[in-house]
Coordinates of C-alpha atoms and ligand atoms in Angstrom, one line a residue:
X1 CA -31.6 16.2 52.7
X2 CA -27.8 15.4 52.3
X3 CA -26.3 18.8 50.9
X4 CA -24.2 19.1 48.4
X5 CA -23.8 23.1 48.2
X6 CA -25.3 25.4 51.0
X7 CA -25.2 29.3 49.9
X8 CA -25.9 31.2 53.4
X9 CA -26.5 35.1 53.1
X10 CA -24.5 35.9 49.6
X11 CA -24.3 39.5 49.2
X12 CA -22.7 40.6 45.8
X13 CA -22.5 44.1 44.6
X14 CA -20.8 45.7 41.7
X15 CA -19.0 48.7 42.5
X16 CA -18.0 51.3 39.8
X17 CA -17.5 54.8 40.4
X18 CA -20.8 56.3 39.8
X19 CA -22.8 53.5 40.9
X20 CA -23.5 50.6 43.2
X21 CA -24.7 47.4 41.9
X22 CA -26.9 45.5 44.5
X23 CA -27.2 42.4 42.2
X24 CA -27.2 39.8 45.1
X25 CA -29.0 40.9 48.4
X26 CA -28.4 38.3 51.1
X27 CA -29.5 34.8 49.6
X28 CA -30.4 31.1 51.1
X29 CA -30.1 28.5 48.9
X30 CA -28.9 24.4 49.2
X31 CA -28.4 21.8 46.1
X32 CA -29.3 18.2 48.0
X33 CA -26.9 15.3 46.5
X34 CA -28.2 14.3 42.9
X35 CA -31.1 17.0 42.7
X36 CA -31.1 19.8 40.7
X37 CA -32.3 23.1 41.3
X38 CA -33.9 25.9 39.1
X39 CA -32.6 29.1 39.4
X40 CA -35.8 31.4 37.9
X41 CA -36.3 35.3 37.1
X42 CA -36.0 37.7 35.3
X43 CA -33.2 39.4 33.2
X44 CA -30.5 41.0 36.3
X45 CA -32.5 39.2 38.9
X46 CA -28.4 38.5 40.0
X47 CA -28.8 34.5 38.8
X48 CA -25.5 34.3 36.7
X49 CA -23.8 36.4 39.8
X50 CA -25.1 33.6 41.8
X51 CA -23.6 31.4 39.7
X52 CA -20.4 33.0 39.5
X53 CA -20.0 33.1 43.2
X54 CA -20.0 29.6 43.4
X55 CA -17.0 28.9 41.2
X56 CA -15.7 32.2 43.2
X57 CA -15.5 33.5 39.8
X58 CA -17.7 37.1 39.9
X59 CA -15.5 39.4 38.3
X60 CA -13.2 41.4 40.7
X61 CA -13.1 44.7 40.4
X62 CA -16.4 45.8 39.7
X63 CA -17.4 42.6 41.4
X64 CA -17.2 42.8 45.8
X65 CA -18.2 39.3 47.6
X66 CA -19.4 41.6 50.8
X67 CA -20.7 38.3 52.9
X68 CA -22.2 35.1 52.7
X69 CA -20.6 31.4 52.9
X70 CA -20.9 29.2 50.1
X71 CA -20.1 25.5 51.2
X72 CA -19.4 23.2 48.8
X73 CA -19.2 19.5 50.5
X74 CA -18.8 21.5 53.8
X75 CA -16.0 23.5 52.5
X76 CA -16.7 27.7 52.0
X77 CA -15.7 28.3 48.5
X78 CA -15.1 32.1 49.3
X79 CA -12.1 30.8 51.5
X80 CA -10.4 28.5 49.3
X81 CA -6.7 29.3 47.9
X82 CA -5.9 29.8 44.4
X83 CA -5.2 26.4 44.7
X84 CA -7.7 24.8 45.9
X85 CA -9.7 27.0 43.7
X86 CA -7.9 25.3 40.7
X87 CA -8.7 22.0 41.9
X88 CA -12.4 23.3 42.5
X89 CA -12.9 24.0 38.9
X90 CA -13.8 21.6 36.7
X91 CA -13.1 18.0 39.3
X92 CA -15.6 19.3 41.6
X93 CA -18.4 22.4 39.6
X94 CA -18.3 22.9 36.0
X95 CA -20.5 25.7 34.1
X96 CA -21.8 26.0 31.2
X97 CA -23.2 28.7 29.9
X98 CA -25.9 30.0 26.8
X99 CA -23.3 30.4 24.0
X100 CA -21.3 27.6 23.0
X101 CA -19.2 29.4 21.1
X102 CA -17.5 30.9 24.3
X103 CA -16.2 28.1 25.7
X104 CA -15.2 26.3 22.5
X105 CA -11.5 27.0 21.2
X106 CA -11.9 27.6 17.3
X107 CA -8.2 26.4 16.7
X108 CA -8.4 23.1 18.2
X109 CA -10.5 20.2 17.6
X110 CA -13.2 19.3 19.8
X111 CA -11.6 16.0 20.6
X112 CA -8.4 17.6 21.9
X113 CA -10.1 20.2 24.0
X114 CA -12.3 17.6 25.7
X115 CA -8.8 15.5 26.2
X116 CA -7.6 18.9 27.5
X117 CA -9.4 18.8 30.1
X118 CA -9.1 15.8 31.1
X119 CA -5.5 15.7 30.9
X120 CA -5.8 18.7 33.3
X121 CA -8.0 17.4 35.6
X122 CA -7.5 13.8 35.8
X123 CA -3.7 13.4 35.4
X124 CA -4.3 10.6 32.0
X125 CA -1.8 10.5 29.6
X126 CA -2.6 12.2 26.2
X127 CA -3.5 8.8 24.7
X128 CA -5.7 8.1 27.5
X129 CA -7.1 11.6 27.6
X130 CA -8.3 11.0 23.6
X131 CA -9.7 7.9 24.2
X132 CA -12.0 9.0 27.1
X133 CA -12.8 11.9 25.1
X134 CA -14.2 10.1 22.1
X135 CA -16.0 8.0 24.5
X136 CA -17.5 11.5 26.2
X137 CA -18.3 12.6 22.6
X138 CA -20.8 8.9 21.8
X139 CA -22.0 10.0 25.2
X140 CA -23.7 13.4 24.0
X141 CA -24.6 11.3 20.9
X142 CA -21.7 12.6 18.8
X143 CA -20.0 9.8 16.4
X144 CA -16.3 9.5 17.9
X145 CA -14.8 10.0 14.1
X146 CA -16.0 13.4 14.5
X147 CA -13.0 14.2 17.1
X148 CA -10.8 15.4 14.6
X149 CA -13.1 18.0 13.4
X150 CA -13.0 21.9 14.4
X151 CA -15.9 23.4 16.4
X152 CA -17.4 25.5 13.0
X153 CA -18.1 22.2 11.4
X154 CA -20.5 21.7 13.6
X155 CA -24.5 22.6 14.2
X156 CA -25.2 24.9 17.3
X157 CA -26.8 22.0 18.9
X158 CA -24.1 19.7 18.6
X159 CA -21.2 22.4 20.0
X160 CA -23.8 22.5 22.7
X161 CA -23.0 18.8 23.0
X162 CA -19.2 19.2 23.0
X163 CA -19.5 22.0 25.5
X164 CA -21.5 19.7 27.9
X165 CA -18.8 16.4 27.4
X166 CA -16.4 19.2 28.3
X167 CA -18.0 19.7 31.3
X168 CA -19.0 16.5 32.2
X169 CA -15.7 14.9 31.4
X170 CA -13.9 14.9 34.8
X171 CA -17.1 13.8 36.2
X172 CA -17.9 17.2 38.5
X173 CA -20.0 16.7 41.2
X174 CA -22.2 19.7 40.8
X175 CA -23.2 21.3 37.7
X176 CA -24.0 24.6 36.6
X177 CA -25.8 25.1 33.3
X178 CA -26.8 29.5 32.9
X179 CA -29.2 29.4 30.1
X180 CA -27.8 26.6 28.0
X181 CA -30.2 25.9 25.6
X182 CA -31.5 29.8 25.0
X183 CA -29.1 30.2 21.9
X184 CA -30.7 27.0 20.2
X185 CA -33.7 26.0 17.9
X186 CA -36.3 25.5 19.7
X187 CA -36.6 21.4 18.7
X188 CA -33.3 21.2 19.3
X189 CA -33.4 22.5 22.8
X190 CA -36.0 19.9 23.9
X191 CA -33.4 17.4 23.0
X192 CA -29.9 19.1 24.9
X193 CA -32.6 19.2 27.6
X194 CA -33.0 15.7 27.6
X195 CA -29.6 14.9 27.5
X196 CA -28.6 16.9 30.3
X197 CA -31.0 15.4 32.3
X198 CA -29.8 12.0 31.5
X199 CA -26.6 12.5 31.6
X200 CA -27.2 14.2 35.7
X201 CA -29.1 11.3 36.9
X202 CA -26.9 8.4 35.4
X203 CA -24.0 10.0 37.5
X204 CA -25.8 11.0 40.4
X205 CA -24.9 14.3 40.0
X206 CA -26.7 17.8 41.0
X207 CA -27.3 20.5 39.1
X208 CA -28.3 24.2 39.1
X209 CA -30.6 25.1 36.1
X210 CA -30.4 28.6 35.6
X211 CA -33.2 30.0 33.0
X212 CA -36.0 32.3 32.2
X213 CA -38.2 29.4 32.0
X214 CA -40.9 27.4 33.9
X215 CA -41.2 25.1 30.8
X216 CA -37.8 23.9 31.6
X217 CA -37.8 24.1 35.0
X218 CA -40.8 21.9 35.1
X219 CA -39.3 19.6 32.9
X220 CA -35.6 18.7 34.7
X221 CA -35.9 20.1 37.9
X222 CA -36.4 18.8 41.4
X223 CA -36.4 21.7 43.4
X224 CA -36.8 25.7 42.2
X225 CA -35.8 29.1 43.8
X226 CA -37.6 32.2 42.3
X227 CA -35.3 35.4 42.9
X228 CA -36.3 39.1 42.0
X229 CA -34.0 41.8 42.6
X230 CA -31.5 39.8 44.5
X231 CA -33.6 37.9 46.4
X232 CA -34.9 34.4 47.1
X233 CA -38.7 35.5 47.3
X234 CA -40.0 31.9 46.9
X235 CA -38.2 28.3 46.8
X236 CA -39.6 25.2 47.2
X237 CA -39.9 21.4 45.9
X238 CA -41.4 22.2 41.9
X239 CA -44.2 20.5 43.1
X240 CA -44.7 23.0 45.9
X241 CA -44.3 26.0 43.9
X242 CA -46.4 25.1 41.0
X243 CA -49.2 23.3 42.6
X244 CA -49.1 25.3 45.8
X245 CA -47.4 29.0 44.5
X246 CA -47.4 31.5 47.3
X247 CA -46.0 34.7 46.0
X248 CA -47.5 37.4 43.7
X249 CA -44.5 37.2 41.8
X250 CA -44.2 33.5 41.4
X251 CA -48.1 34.0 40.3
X252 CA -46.9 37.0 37.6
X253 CA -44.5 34.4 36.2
X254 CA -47.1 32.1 35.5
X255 CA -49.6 34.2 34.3
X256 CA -47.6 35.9 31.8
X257 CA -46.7 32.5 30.3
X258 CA -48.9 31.0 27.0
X259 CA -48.2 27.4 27.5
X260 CA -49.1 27.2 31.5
X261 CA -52.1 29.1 31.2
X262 CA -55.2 27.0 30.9
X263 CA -57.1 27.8 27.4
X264 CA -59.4 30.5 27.7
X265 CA -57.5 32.6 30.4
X266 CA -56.2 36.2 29.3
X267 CA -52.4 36.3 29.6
X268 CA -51.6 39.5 31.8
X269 CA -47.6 40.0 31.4
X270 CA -46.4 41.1 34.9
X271 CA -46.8 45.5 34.8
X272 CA -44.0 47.6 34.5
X273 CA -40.1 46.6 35.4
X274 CA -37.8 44.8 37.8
X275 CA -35.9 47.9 39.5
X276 CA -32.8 49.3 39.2
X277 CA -30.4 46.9 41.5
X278 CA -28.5 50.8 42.0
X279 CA -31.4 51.9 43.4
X280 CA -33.6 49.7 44.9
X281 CA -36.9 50.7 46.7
X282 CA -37.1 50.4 50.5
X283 CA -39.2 47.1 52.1
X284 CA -40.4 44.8 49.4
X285 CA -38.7 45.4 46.3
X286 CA -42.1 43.8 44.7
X287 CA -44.3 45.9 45.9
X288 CA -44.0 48.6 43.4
X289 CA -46.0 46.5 40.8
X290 CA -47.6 43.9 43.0
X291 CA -51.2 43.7 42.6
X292 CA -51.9 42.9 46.1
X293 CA -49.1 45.5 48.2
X294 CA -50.0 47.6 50.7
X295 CA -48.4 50.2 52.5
X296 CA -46.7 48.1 54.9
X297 CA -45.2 46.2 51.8
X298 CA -42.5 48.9 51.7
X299 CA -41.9 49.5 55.1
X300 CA -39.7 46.3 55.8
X301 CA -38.1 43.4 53.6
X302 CA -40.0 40.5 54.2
X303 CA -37.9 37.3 55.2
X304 CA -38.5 33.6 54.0
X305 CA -40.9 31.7 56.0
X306 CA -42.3 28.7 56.4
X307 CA -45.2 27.8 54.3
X308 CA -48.0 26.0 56.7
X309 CA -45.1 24.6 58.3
X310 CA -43.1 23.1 55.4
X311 CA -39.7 21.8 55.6
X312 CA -39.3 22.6 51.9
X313 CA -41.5 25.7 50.7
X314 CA -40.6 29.1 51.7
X315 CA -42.3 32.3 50.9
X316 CA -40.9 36.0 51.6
X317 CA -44.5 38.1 51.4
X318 CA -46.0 40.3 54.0
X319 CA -49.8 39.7 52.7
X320 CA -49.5 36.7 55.0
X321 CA -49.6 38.5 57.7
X322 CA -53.1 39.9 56.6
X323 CA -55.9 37.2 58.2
X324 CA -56.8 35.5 55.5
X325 CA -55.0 36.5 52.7
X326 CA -54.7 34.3 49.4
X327 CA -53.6 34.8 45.9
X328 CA -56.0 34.5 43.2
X329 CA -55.3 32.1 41.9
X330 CA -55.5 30.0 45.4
X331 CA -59.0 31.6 46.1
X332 CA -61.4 29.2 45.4
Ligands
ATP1 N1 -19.5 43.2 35.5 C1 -20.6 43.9 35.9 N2 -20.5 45.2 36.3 C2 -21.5 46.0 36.7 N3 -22.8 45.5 36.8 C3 -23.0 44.1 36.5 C4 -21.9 43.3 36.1 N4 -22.4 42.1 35.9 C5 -23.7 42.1 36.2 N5 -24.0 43.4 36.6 C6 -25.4 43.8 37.0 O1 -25.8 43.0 38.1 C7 -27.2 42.7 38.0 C8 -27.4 41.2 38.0 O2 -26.9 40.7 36.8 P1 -26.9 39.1 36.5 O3 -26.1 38.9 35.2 O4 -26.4 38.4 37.7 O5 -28.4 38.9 36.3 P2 -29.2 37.6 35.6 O6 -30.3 37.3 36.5 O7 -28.2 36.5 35.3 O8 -29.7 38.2 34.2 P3 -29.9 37.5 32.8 O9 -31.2 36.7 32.9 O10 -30.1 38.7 31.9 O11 -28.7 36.8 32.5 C9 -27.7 43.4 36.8 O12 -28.2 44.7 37.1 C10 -26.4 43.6 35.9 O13 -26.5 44.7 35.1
NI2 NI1 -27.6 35.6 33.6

């Protein structure tokens, strides 16, 4: 697969005086060109610290970077100058993120601030900049009269849609969407989703799809990456994971979800909590409310490995080792 980003043992922690964050614990992950990945787990799994590290953007202080590479095209964000930083942001990764509101100015209207950024970014002349911009706007659907209008004149859905022509507007290579339909009506979040999708594979672009949920993860993404407590504990093609899921986590997910279920089956919400990432447990940090753990579970942290041999699906689970050993929902 031709990669596009390549994250190699990220290790983020926040550091404050009375405590010590592990929010990212030594992570593999790669975006191919024009894929997208999905970024699942559960609230301070570490996914939007992820995604701040990729835009070298985690928050510094509390935030410490303490290893990792993150190559972007070949190049390691983490060692990039300001500069190169600058030119990073916005030509090459844009984020958007679950509140449009955020990233929307209130003063200005939407057409100037999509012209901003392109008068930023692509060196057009302010004319230029507002005609590309009203031609971003028909692009999320948007009627380019509406330009001249101020972000609170419009629906939540629709800023959505401003926030994404912002993005998309200097045509990034990669992009990085944390929750960004969670804020929105439910109908209305089908259709952003839809758009987005469009809009990725009509400019061969990739994208990481951060979000609680395998709804949406089956529905635009290629590949996924399951992380609990830091870690990558499954990642594979979605077709692996789904059809072929091989951790008890990655089987908690599913089970606690109404819509994947099959009619019929009980829905048994994944028992007790994620832990503290101050004070993680020793070994597998799953083990404390995995069905299947046993002693050995918490003795070491399990790495990634091949699953029968695949080049794409990767488990970190020690009940492999055991002869044998199948989830229940693989036991026939
Ligand atoms: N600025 C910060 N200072 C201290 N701790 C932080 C900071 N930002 C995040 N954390 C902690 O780091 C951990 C990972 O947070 P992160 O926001 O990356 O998780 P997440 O998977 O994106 O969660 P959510 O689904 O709720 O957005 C959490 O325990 C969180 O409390
Ligand atoms: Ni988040």
């Amino acid at each position: 697969m031709d990669l596009l980003l390549d994250i190699k043992d990220l290790v983020v922690h926040y550091e404050t005086e009375d405590s010590d964050v592990h929010a990212v614990n030594g992570i593999d992950i790669a975006i191919g060109k024009k894929r997208t990945l999905g970024l699942v787990g559960e609230t301070g799994a570490g996914k939007t610290t992820t995604a701040l590290s990729i835009m070298n953007l985690v928050p510094d202080p509390p935030g410490v970077i303490k290893s990792g590479t993150i190559k972007l095209e070949g190049k390691n964000v983490l060692e990039m100058s300001e500069r190169e930083l600058e030119e990073m942001r916005g030509n090459d990764v844009a984020m958007i993120f679950q509140d449009p509101m955020t990233a929307l100015n209130p003063v200005m209207t939407v057409g100037e601030q999509i012209a901003e950024s392109l008068e930023l970014h692509q060196n057009l002349t302010p004319e230029q900049s507002l005609e590309k911009a009203k031609d971003m706007l028909k692009l999320v659907g948007i009627a380019e009269a509406r330009a001249n209008d101020y972000p609170h004149q419009f629906s939540g859905g629709m800023k959505q849609r401003v926030v994404i022509a912002i993005a998309l507007a200097c045509s990034p290579k990669l992009l990085i969407a944390d929750e960004p339909t969670t804020a929105l009506d439910v109908t209305i979040q089908a259709q952003v989703l839809e758009l987005m999708k469009d809009l990725i594979n009509n400019r061969d672009m990739s994208m990481l799809m951060i979000t609680h949920s395998l709804g949406i993860v089956a529905e635009v993404c290629d590949d996924m990456a399951v992380m609990y407590a830091g870690r990558i504990v499954e990642k594979g093609t979605v077709d692996d994971v789904f059809n072929n899921m091989r951790h008890p986590y990655t089987e908690g997910l599913f089970n606690s979800l109404p819509n994947l279920k099959e009619q019929g089956e009980m829905l048994e919400p994944i028992k007790g909590l994620m832990p503290d990432p101050a004070d993680l447990p020793p070994g597998c940090t799953f083990a404390p409310r995995c069905p299947y753990a046993t002693e050995a579970c918490s003795a070491s942290v399990p790495e990634l490995h091949s699953v029968d041999g695949s080049k794409t699906h990767f488990v970190a689970c020690h009940a492999y080792s055991r002869p044998g050993f199948a989830l229940r929902r693989n036991q026939k």
